[in-house]
Every structure is written in structure tokens, then in C-alpha cells.
């Protein structure tokens, strides 16, 4: 009986020892886990995550047509992020900080911002702010290439001076081609020479609608030379110029030879006025012409003998600039 009691005591002691061992292991494991957790917290405190803000959005017109190459700015004090829209009108960016920012854009040429700017944006951790801008293309008036708007005194009388008499026949002076100053009578398709009063009846506007990597130019002109042949060109400028300000042909133009609206071949920019001098058409171009450069002037050329010359240089004796349309 004594031996049995001793054995029973031994068994109980072993069980107790094992229980103690398990408890000690559990305690050690708990300490390790706690230390690991505290270490992670300390690590995050010592080495904080990169708290940057993110934003995305679009620039489109009221019909949902996207405007590419449009500059978008997100600003908060010294932190300014510049973004540019892609062909779908989308933009995205990342800031250095979180908090309150202001979003704005440089609208495409001759468009009106329907969205009031700047837009207040709150950037938060683990969130992407969304901002959409809506623009609306404006009707841009066409100006006579005459008086204060005239380029290089091209429209003259038989003496090479600026005409003043409404009944005075007009001539086009050579500007670029030899012999410089050569005077060519400005003839109508019915073979009568255009006088000042006829020339000055021209008026109207152009409006451009962009849609990603294309654009449509709506032409609405009247008082043009009846049955006259006209072409339209893209004279991009590297700086803005007011309508009455002279353009420096050597320094202000982006391209030495201005491309036509439409294909490079010039096949898509020819329009003929009707018998009443009304000229209405829609021309297409393979880019958004409102976002390509700082400013744009579209010269409307009248072809004196009805001939066109593709997408290249038009000889001075064959043309005169009737209207100028400024997109700024």
C-alpha cells in the first residue's frame, strides 16, 4: 500500500510538472507574440508609411467628348502636381502630402469652363480623389484680313496702298514669293474684279469640337465671294497674339509651312461658297487642334483662279487671305 501511494504520488507529480511546463510554454509564446506585435508597432512608428495623396479625373465637353493634352494642376502650398490628360481625356497623379488641395486646369483654346475652378479636394490615406472638368467650345469670330487685323498689308489698291474707296478694285500683294510686292488683281469666278465693299461683307465664325485624337471644325461664314474656292490652314503660334497685334512671321509661327486642316495632302480643307457667298461646312482633322500649341490662327484663303495646291505652299499670285480666326 505504501508503494502504491508513492507511485500515485509520483504520477500526480509528473502530471503537475507537465501542466507547469505547458503553462510556461504558453507564457513564453504569449511574451514572444506580444514582443513581435510591439515591435511591429514600433517599426511603423519609427518608419511611417509613405502618406501620399492620389487623384484621378477627366476633362470632357458636355457631350462627353474627351480633350487630350490638357494640363491639370493640383496645388497645396509648395506642393504642386502637374498632370496631362491622355487621348481619353483621363488624368491621374500623386502628391507628396495629404489634406486640402486645389484642382484647376488650363482650358483648351477658345473653350469655356463649365466647371467652376479651383475645385477643393480632400486627399485621404488609402483613397483616390476623383475630379471631373467640363468644358464647352465657343464660337470664335472670323475677322477680315484688313485694317488693323491685316497681315503684312496684303490687300491693296492698284498703287499698292491701303484702299479706302468702297468701289476701289482690290489687288493682292506678293509677300513671300518673288517678285515681292507684285500686285495680282483679285478676281471673282465670274471674272469681275472684287471691290472693297464686296470684300468687306464677309463675316461669321468657326467652332471646334474635339473628340480625343480628332476634331471637327464647323465653318459658318457668309458674305464671301460667290462660288469662290477657299481653303483653311493651321497657323500655330508659340505665343498668344491679340487680334489687332502684328504677327512676326519669322519668330511667332511654330511651323515654317502651316499645315492644312484635314490630311497633309490638303484634300480635306477645300470648301466652295455657294452663289450667295454662304460658306458652311464641317472639316475634320486628325488631332485636337485646340490643345496642340499655345495659340492658333486659322487663315481662310481665297484662291484667285480657283486652283488649289494640296498641302504645300500656295503661290502668292494665286491666293489672298480673306479671313483670320484667332483661337487663344
XYZ file of C-alpha atoms in Angstrom:
328
model
C 0.000 0.000 0.000
C 2.809 2.351 0.721
C 4.390 1.604 -2.625
C 1.107 2.236 -4.383
C 0.703 5.558 -2.660
C 4.237 6.500 -3.671
C 3.532 5.524 -7.252
C 0.331 7.509 -7.214
C 2.174 10.476 -5.800
C 4.808 10.103 -8.495
C 2.165 10.058 -11.240
C 0.457 13.097 -9.831
C 3.801 14.883 -9.591
C 4.579 14.114 -13.251
C 1.200 15.427 -14.338
C 1.705 18.617 -12.347
C 5.165 19.075 -13.857
C 3.757 18.667 -17.361
C 0.983 21.150 -16.691
C 3.554 23.596 -15.387
C 5.678 23.065 -18.497
C 2.713 23.705 -20.781
C 1.826 26.869 -18.868
C 5.415 28.055 -19.073
C 5.470 27.391 -22.840
C 2.183 29.258 -23.260
C 3.558 32.165 -21.244
C 6.735 32.237 -23.327
C 4.672 32.131 -26.545
C 2.461 34.956 -25.294
C 5.547 37.030 -24.453
C 7.036 36.373 -27.903
C 3.801 37.304 -29.678
C 3.432 40.450 -27.593
C 7.018 41.438 -28.295
C 6.505 40.868 -32.007
C 3.352 42.980 -32.018
C 5.055 45.747 -30.067
C 7.987 45.521 -32.440
C 5.672 45.988 -35.437
C 4.008 48.968 -33.823
C 7.363 50.472 -33.002
C 8.585 49.780 -36.530
C 5.605 51.602 -38.050
C 6.191 54.492 -35.670
C 9.879 54.702 -36.444
C 9.386 54.172 -40.217
C 5.965 55.589 -41.196
C 4.280 54.555 -44.431
C 4.502 56.942 -47.408
C 1.463 59.148 -46.811
C 0.841 60.353 -50.373
C -2.430 61.505 -51.872
C -3.833 60.230 -55.138
C -6.201 61.836 -57.616
C -7.752 60.999 -60.952
C -10.346 62.538 -63.240
C -11.349 63.615 -66.736
C -11.580 66.649 -69.000
C -14.532 66.386 -71.391
C -17.154 68.553 -73.039
C -20.871 68.493 -72.275
C -21.368 65.621 -74.716
C -18.681 63.502 -73.086
C -16.075 64.053 -75.805
C -12.553 63.862 -74.295
C -9.936 66.605 -74.590
C -6.362 65.265 -74.636
C -3.121 67.118 -73.801
C -4.952 69.361 -71.314
C -2.858 70.451 -68.328
C -4.311 69.820 -64.862
C -2.823 71.213 -61.640
C -3.219 70.071 -58.031
C -1.812 72.542 -55.503
C -1.297 72.801 -51.762
C 1.216 75.473 -50.803
C 4.568 74.458 -52.233
C 3.339 71.043 -53.351
C 2.135 71.295 -56.960
C 1.447 68.305 -59.175
C 1.048 68.829 -62.936
C -0.851 66.239 -64.935
C -1.792 65.959 -68.622
C -4.855 64.209 -69.997
C -4.459 61.245 -72.324
C -6.387 60.581 -75.542
C -9.397 59.502 -73.489
C -9.356 62.743 -71.509
C -8.167 60.954 -68.355
C -5.545 62.195 -65.906
C -4.073 60.870 -62.658
C -1.376 61.885 -60.216
C 0.132 61.548 -56.767
C 1.007 64.242 -54.232
C 3.661 64.387 -51.523
C 1.157 65.034 -48.737
C -2.436 64.512 -47.661
C -5.052 67.100 -46.793
C -6.641 70.030 -48.606
C -5.665 70.707 -52.230
C -6.989 72.874 -55.063
C -7.511 71.422 -58.546
C -7.589 73.542 -61.720
C -6.861 73.261 -65.433
C -5.661 75.363 -68.346
C -8.710 75.056 -70.605
C -8.236 74.195 -74.289
C -8.056 77.135 -76.709
C -11.304 79.085 -77.095
C -13.289 76.905 -74.717
C -15.355 77.948 -71.741
C -15.019 76.121 -68.425
C -18.412 74.895 -67.279
C -16.808 73.654 -64.056
C -16.025 76.411 -61.573
C -12.364 76.375 -60.557
C -10.454 75.894 -58.397
C -12.070 72.752 -57.035
C -11.409 71.945 -53.362
C -10.087 68.399 -52.972
C -9.571 66.492 -49.715
C -6.878 63.824 -50.086
C -7.052 60.951 -47.584
C -4.891 57.922 -46.910
C -5.897 54.797 -48.849
C -8.352 56.800 -51.014
C -8.268 58.166 -54.570
C -9.996 61.518 -55.037
C -11.934 61.964 -58.291
C -12.317 65.317 -60.060
C -14.012 65.869 -63.439
C -13.832 69.057 -65.502
C -16.376 70.022 -68.157
C -15.514 72.428 -70.991
C -17.617 73.944 -73.744
C -16.241 75.038 -77.155
C -17.049 78.628 -78.082
C -17.946 80.218 -81.400
C -14.844 82.130 -82.494
C -15.475 85.164 -84.723
C -13.760 85.425 -88.097
C -12.027 88.763 -88.762
C -11.411 90.419 -92.098
C -7.782 90.436 -93.160
C -7.935 94.202 -93.425
C -7.239 97.337 -91.415
C -5.668 96.720 -88.018
C -6.054 92.956 -88.434
C -4.387 92.767 -91.851
C -1.230 90.680 -92.127
C 1.654 92.467 -93.890
C -0.583 94.820 -95.917
C -1.619 92.139 -98.392
C -4.880 93.758 -99.587
C -4.056 96.914 -101.546
C -5.213 99.173 -104.391
C -3.555 99.492 -107.811
C -0.891 101.776 -106.291
C -0.043 99.314 -103.535
C -1.696 101.415 -100.844
C -4.464 100.566 -98.363
C -7.781 101.050 -100.212
C -10.396 103.386 -98.764
C -12.969 103.830 -101.558
C -15.737 101.168 -101.307
C -15.758 100.908 -105.112
C -11.994 100.538 -105.439
C -10.806 97.335 -107.185
C -8.563 95.202 -104.993
C -5.162 93.638 -105.584
C -3.193 91.045 -103.606
C 0.460 91.933 -102.958
C 3.172 89.269 -103.045
C 4.531 88.758 -99.518
C 6.642 85.616 -99.702
C 7.272 84.900 -103.382
C 9.401 86.803 -105.838
C 8.914 89.377 -107.077
C 7.976 90.730 -103.633
C 5.273 93.360 -103.942
C 3.859 92.035 -107.218
C 0.191 93.069 -107.437
C -2.342 90.485 -108.633
C -5.965 91.550 -109.340
C -8.391 89.760 -107.014
C -10.878 88.262 -109.455
C -14.237 86.606 -108.781
C -15.222 83.325 -110.504
C -17.458 85.336 -112.876
C -14.285 87.195 -113.925
C -15.037 90.606 -112.409
C -12.525 92.262 -110.103
C -13.541 92.347 -106.439
C -14.004 95.812 -104.954
C -13.525 96.816 -101.315
C -17.245 96.825 -100.455
C -17.601 93.223 -101.699
C -14.540 92.100 -99.778
C -15.817 93.658 -96.550
C -19.177 91.848 -96.467
C -17.529 88.658 -95.162
C -18.395 87.653 -91.590
C -19.135 84.619 -89.456
C -17.443 82.233 -87.064
C -15.777 78.876 -86.578
C -16.242 76.434 -83.713
C -14.059 73.411 -82.975
C -15.238 70.225 -81.272
C -12.563 67.801 -80.078
C -13.031 64.090 -79.516
C -9.804 62.504 -78.341
C -7.378 62.248 -81.244
C -9.656 64.035 -83.716
C -11.538 67.294 -84.098
C -14.321 68.790 -86.168
C -14.235 72.385 -87.390
C -17.661 73.845 -88.071
C -17.423 76.683 -90.610
C -20.214 79.264 -90.640
C -19.309 82.158 -92.951
C -21.336 84.468 -95.162
C -20.672 87.421 -97.425
C -17.824 85.505 -99.041
C -17.042 85.732 -102.752
C -19.897 83.858 -104.513
C -18.780 80.473 -105.866
C -15.280 81.246 -104.579
C -12.823 78.493 -103.683
C -11.453 78.636 -100.117
C -9.010 76.606 -98.036
C -8.343 76.518 -94.287
C -4.930 76.249 -92.584
C -3.483 75.697 -89.098
C -1.117 78.551 -88.249
C 0.093 77.522 -84.788
C 1.758 80.221 -82.682
C 4.280 79.839 -79.865
C 2.742 82.822 -78.045
C -0.651 84.468 -77.854
C -1.366 87.423 -80.103
C -4.321 89.790 -79.891
C -6.453 90.199 -82.996
C -5.011 93.621 -83.800
C -1.413 92.708 -82.926
C 1.019 92.093 -85.761
C 2.414 88.570 -86.088
C 6.141 88.075 -86.541
C 6.273 85.572 -89.395
C 9.884 84.620 -88.678
C 9.567 84.013 -84.929
C 5.934 83.549 -83.879
C 4.901 80.610 -86.049
C 5.590 77.060 -84.869
C 5.749 75.637 -88.397
C 7.548 77.194 -91.350
C 4.779 75.884 -93.618
C 1.407 75.839 -91.901
C -0.415 72.509 -92.361
C -3.942 72.317 -93.761
C -6.981 71.272 -91.777
C -7.513 67.625 -92.648
C -4.992 65.292 -94.309
C -1.485 66.510 -95.108
C -2.355 66.211 -98.797
C -4.733 69.165 -98.471
C -7.672 67.209 -99.852
C -9.874 67.827 -96.826
C -9.712 71.616 -96.439
C -11.290 72.850 -99.699
C -14.722 74.500 -99.500
C -16.604 76.382 -102.225
C -19.029 79.154 -101.298
C -22.493 78.992 -102.797
C -23.948 81.510 -105.245
C -24.945 83.778 -102.322
C -21.490 83.750 -100.748
C -22.527 81.428 -97.929
C -19.868 79.008 -96.817
C -20.951 76.264 -94.424
C -19.003 73.070 -93.901
C -17.593 70.678 -91.312
C -13.898 69.908 -91.678
C -12.164 67.045 -89.873
C -8.634 66.863 -88.512
C -6.624 64.007 -87.002
C -5.873 65.677 -83.660
C -7.462 68.024 -81.157
C -6.228 71.270 -82.710
C -7.210 73.208 -79.565
C -4.554 71.562 -77.384
C -1.551 71.232 -79.696
C 0.087 74.626 -79.142
C -0.090 77.890 -77.156
C -2.287 79.649 -79.718
C -3.775 79.084 -83.156
C -4.795 81.287 -86.062
C -6.793 79.745 -88.905
C -6.325 81.753 -92.133
C -9.158 81.407 -94.650
C -7.528 81.641 -98.086
C -9.349 82.690 -101.241
C -7.903 81.096 -104.390
C -7.991 83.793 -107.038
C -8.107 81.490 -110.072
C -9.924 78.622 -108.337
C -6.838 76.363 -108.268
C -5.622 74.622 -105.126
C -2.150 73.289 -104.391
C -2.581 70.393 -101.969
C -0.984 70.637 -98.552
C 2.083 72.605 -99.574
C 2.870 76.236 -100.246
C 0.256 78.229 -102.159
C 1.935 80.713 -104.560
C 1.318 84.360 -103.647
C -0.235 85.321 -107.016
C -2.794 82.537 -106.598
C -4.280 83.479 -103.230
C -5.155 86.102 -100.671
C -6.156 85.768 -97.016
C -9.802 86.801 -96.750
C -10.482 85.964 -93.071
C -8.494 85.226 -89.905
C -9.834 83.251 -86.943
C -7.927 83.530 -83.629
C -8.093 80.648 -81.138
C -6.496 81.700 -77.831
